[in-house]
PDB file of C-alpha atoms in Angstrom:
ATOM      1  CA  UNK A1220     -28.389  21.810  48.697  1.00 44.00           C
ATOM      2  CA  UNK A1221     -24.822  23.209  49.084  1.00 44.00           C
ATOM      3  CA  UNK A1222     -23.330  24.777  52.315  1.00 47.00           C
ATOM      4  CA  UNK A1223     -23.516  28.087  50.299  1.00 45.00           C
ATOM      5  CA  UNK A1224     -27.070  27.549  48.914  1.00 43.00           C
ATOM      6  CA  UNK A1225     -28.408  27.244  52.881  1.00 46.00           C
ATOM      7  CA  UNK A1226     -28.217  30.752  53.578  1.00 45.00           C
ATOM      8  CA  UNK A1227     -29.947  31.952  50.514  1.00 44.00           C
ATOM      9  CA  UNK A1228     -33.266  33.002  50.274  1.00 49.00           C
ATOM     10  CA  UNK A1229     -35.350  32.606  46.349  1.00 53.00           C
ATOM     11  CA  UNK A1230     -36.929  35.971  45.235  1.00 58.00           C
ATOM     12  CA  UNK A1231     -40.484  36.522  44.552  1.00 66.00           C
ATOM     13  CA  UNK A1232     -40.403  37.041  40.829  1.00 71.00           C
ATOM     14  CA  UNK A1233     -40.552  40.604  40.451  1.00 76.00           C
ATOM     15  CA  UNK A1234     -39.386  41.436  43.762  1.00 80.00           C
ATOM     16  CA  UNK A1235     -36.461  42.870  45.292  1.00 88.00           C
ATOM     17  CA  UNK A1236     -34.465  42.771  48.305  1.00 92.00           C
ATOM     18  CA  UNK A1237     -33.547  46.620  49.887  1.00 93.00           C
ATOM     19  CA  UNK A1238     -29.966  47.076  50.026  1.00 93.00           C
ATOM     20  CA  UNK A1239     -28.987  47.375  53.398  1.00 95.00           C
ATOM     21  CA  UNK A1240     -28.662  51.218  53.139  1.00 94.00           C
ATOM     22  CA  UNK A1241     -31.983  51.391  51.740  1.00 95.00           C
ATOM     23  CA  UNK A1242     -33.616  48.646  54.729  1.00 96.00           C
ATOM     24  CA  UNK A1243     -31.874  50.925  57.663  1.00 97.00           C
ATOM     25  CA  UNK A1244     -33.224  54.058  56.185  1.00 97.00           C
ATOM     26  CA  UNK A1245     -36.810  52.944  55.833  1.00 97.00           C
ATOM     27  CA  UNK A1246     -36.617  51.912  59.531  1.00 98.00           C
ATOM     28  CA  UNK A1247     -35.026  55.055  60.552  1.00 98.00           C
ATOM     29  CA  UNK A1248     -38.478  56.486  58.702  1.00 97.00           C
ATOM     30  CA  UNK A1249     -40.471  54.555  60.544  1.00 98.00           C
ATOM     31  CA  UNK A1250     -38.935  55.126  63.861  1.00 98.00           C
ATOM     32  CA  UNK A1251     -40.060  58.982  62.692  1.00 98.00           C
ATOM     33  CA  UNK A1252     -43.497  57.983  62.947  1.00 98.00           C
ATOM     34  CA  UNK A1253     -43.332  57.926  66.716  1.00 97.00           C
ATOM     35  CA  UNK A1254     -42.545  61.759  66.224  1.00 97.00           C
ATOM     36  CA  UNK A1255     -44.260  64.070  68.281  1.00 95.00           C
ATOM     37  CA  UNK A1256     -43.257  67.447  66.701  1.00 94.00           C
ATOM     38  CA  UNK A1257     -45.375  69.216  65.222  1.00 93.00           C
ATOM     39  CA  UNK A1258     -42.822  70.834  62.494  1.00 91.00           C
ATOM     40  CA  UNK A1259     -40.540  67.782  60.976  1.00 93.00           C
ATOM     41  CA  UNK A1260     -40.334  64.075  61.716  1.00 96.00           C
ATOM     42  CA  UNK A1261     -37.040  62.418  62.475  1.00 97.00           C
ATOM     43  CA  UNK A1262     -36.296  59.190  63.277  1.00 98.00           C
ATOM     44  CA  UNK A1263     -32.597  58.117  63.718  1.00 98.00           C
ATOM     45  CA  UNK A1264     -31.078  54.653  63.705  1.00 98.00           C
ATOM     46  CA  UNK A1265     -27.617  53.709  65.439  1.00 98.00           C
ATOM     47  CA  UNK A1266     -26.456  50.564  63.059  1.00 98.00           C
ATOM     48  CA  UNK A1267     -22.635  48.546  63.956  1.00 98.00           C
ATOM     49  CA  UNK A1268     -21.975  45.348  61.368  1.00 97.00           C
ATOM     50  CA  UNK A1269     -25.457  45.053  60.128  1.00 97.00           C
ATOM     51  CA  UNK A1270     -27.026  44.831  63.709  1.00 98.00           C
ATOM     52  CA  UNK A1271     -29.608  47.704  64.979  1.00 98.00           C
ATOM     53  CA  UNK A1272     -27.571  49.082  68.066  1.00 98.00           C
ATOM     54  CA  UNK A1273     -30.163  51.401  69.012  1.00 98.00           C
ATOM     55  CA  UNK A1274     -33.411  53.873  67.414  1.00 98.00           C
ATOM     56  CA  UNK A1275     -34.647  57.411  68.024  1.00 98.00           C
ATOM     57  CA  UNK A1276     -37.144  59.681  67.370  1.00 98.00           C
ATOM     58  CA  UNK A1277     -37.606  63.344  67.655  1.00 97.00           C
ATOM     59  CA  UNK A1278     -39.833  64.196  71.034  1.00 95.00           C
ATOM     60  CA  UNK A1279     -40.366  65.931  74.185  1.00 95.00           C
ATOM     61  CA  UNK A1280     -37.939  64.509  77.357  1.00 95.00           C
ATOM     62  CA  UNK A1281     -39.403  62.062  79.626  1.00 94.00           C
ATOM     63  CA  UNK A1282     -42.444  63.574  81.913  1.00 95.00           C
ATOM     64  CA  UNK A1283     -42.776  66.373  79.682  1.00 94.00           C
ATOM     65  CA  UNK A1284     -45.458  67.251  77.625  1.00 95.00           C
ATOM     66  CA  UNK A1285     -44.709  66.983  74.018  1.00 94.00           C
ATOM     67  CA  UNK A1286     -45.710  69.711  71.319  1.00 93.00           C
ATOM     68  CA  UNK A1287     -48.561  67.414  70.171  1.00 93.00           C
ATOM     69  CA  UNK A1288     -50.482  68.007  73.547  1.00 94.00           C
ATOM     70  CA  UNK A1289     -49.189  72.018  73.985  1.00 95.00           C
ATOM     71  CA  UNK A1290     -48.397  73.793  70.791  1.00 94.00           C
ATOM     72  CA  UNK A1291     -44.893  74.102  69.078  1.00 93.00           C
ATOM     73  CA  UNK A1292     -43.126  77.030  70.744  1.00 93.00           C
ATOM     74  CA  UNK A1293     -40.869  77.599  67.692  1.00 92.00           C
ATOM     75  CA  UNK A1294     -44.193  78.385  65.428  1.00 93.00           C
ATOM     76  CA  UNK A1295     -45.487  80.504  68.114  1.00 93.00           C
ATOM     77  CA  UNK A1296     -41.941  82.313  68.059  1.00 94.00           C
ATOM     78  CA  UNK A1297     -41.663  82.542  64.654  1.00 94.00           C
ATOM     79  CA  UNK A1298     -38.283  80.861  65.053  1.00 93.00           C
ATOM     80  CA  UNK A1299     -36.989  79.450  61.427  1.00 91.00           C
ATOM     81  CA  UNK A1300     -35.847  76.120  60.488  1.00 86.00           C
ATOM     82  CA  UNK A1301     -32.028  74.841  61.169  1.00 84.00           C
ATOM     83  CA  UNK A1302     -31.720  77.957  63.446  1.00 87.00           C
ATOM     84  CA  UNK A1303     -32.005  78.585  67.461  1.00 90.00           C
ATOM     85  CA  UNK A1304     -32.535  74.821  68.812  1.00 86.00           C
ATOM     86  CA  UNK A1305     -32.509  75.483  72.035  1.00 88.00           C
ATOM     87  CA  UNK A1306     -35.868  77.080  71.611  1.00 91.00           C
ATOM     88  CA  UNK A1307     -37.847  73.611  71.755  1.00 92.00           C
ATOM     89  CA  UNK A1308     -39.426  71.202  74.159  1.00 92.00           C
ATOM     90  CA  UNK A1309     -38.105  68.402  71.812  1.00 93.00           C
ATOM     91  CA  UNK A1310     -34.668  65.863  71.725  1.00 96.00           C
ATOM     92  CA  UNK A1311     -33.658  65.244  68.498  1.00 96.00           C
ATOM     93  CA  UNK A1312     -33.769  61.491  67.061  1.00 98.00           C
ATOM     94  CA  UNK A1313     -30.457  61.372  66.736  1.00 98.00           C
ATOM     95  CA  UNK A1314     -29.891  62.621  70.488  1.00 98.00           C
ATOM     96  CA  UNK A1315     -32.753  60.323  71.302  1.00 98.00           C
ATOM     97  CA  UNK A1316     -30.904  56.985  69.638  1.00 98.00           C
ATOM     98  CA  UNK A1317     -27.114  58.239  71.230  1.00 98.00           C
ATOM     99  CA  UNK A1318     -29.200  58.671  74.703  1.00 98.00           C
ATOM    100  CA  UNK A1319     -31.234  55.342  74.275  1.00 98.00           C
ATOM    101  CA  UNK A1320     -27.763  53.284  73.737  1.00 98.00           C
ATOM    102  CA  UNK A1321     -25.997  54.817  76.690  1.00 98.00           C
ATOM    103  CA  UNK A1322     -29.209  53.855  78.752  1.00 97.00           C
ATOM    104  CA  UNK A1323     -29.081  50.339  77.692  1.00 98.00           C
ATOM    105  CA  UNK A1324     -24.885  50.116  78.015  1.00 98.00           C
ATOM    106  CA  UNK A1325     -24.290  49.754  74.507  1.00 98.00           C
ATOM    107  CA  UNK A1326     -21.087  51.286  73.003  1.00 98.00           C
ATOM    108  CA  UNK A1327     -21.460  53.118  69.758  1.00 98.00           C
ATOM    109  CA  UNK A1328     -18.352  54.017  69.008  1.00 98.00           C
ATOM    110  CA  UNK A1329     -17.502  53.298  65.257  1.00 98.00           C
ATOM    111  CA  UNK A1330     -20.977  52.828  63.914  1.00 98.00           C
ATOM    112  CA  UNK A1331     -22.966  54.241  61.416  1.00 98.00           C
ATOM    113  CA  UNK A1332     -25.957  56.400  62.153  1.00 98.00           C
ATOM    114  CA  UNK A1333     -28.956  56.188  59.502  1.00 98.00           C
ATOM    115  CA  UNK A1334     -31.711  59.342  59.421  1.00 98.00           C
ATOM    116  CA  UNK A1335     -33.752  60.871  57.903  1.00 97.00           C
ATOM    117  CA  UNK A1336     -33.094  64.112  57.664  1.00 96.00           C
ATOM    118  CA  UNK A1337     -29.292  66.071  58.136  1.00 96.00           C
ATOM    119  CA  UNK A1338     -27.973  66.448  61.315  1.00 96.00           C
ATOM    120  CA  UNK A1339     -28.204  69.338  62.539  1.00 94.00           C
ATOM    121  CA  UNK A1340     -24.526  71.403  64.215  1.00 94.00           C
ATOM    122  CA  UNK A1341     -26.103  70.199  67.943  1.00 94.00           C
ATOM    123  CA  UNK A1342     -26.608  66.610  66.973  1.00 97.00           C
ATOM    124  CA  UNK A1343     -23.263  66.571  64.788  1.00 97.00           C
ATOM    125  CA  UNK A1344     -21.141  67.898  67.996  1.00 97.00           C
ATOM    126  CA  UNK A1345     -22.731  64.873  69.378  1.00 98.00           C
ATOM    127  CA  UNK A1346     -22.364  62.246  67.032  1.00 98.00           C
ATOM    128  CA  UNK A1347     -19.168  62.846  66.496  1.00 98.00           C
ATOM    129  CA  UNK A1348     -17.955  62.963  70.362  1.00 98.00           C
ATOM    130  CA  UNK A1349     -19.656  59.297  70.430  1.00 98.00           C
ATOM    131  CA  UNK A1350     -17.191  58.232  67.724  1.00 98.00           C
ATOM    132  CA  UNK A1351     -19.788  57.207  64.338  1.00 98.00           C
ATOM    133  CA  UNK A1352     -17.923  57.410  61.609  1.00 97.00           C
ATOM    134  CA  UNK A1353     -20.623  57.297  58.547  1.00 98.00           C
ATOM    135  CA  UNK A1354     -24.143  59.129  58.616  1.00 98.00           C
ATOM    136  CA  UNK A1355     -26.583  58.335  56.041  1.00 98.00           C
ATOM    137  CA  UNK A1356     -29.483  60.524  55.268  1.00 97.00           C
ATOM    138  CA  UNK A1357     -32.548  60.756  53.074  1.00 95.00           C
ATOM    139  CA  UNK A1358     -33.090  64.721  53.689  1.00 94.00           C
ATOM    140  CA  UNK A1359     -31.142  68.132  53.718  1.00 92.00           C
ATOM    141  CA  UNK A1360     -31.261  70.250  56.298  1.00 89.00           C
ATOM    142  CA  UNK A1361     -30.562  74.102  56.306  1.00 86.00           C
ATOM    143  CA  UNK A1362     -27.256  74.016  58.263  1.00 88.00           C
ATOM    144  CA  UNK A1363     -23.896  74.421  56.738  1.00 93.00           C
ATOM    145  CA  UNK A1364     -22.136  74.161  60.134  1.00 94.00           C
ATOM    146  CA  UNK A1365     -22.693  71.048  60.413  1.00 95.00           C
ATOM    147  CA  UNK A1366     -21.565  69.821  57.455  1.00 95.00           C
ATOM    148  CA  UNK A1367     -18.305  71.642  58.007  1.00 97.00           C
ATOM    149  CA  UNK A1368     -18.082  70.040  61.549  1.00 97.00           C
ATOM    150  CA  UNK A1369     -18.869  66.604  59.712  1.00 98.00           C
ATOM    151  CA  UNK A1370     -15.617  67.053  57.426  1.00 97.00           C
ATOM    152  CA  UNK A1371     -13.101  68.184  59.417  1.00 98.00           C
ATOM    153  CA  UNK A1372     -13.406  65.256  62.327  1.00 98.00           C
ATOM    154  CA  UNK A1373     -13.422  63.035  59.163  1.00 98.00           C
ATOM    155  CA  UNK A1374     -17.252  61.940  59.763  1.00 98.00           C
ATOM    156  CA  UNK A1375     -18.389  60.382  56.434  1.00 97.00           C
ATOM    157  CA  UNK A1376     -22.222  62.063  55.583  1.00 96.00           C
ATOM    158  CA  UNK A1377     -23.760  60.799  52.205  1.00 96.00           C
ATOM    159  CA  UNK A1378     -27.262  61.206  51.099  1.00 95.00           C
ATOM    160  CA  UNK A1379     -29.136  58.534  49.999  1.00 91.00           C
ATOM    161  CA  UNK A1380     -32.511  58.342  48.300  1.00 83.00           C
ATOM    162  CA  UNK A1381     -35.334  56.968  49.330  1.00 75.00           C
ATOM    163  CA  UNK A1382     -37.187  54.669  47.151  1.00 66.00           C
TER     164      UNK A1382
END
């Protein structure tokens, strides 16, 4: 075997590999399984030269009781989606994942953030003070600020299905 063979795995026949875009997003998905809103589940992953810097899902704050266990206060409100955030017990994943990296002392500056859903204008303000360059996401989200905020500080957002 060659010094270039040794790193290569054989394929199943039939089967094959994720790109890496594709392998980040489906564990961004799963990290949106440890959700506990009640409305949409988001799971965010924080990703620097194909290493996982840090994960997130969308939930209540430490010591707080999450929608699960009390009711969502948006749907009680009658508050519609992409608008007034402020009006939930919940961090967003991608808050969660920035949070979780700071926590742990790991820099994030100039990596790329994987989703599944759009950032929304209060995660984009963050995201782009933390210095990722590239978002990729498997959903839209009803927000147009963002996406303006996204483009002028030069973030690069693409949307990528899922398969």
């Amino acid at each position: 075997m060659s010094p270039t063979d040794a790193g290569r795995r054989e394929e199943a026949p039939g089967r094959e590999r994720p790109s890496w875009h594709e392998y980040f997003l489906q564990l961004a998905r799963q990290a949106a399984t440890r959700s506990t809103c009640l409305r949409r589940q988001v799971g965010a992953v924080l990703v620097r030269d194909k290493r996982i810097l840090a994960t997130g899902y969308n939930g209540a704050p430490r010591g707080i009781a999450h929608c699960l266990d009390v009711g969502c206060l948006r749907e009680e409100l009658g508050v519609p989606s992409g608008e007034r955030h402020e009006l939930c017990r919940a961090i967003h994943a991608e808050q969660n994942a920035i949070i979780q990296a700071a926590i742990h002392g790991v820099a994030i500056e100039g990596a790329t953030l994987y989703c599944t859903h759009q950032p929304c204008i209060l995660c984009a303000k963050m995201i782009i003070n933390s210095g990722v360059k590239e978002i990729f996401f498997a959903e839209g989200y009803p927000d147009e600020l963002s996406l303006a905020m996204f483009a002028e500080a030069g973030v690069a957002l693409r949307r990528e299905e899922m398969p």
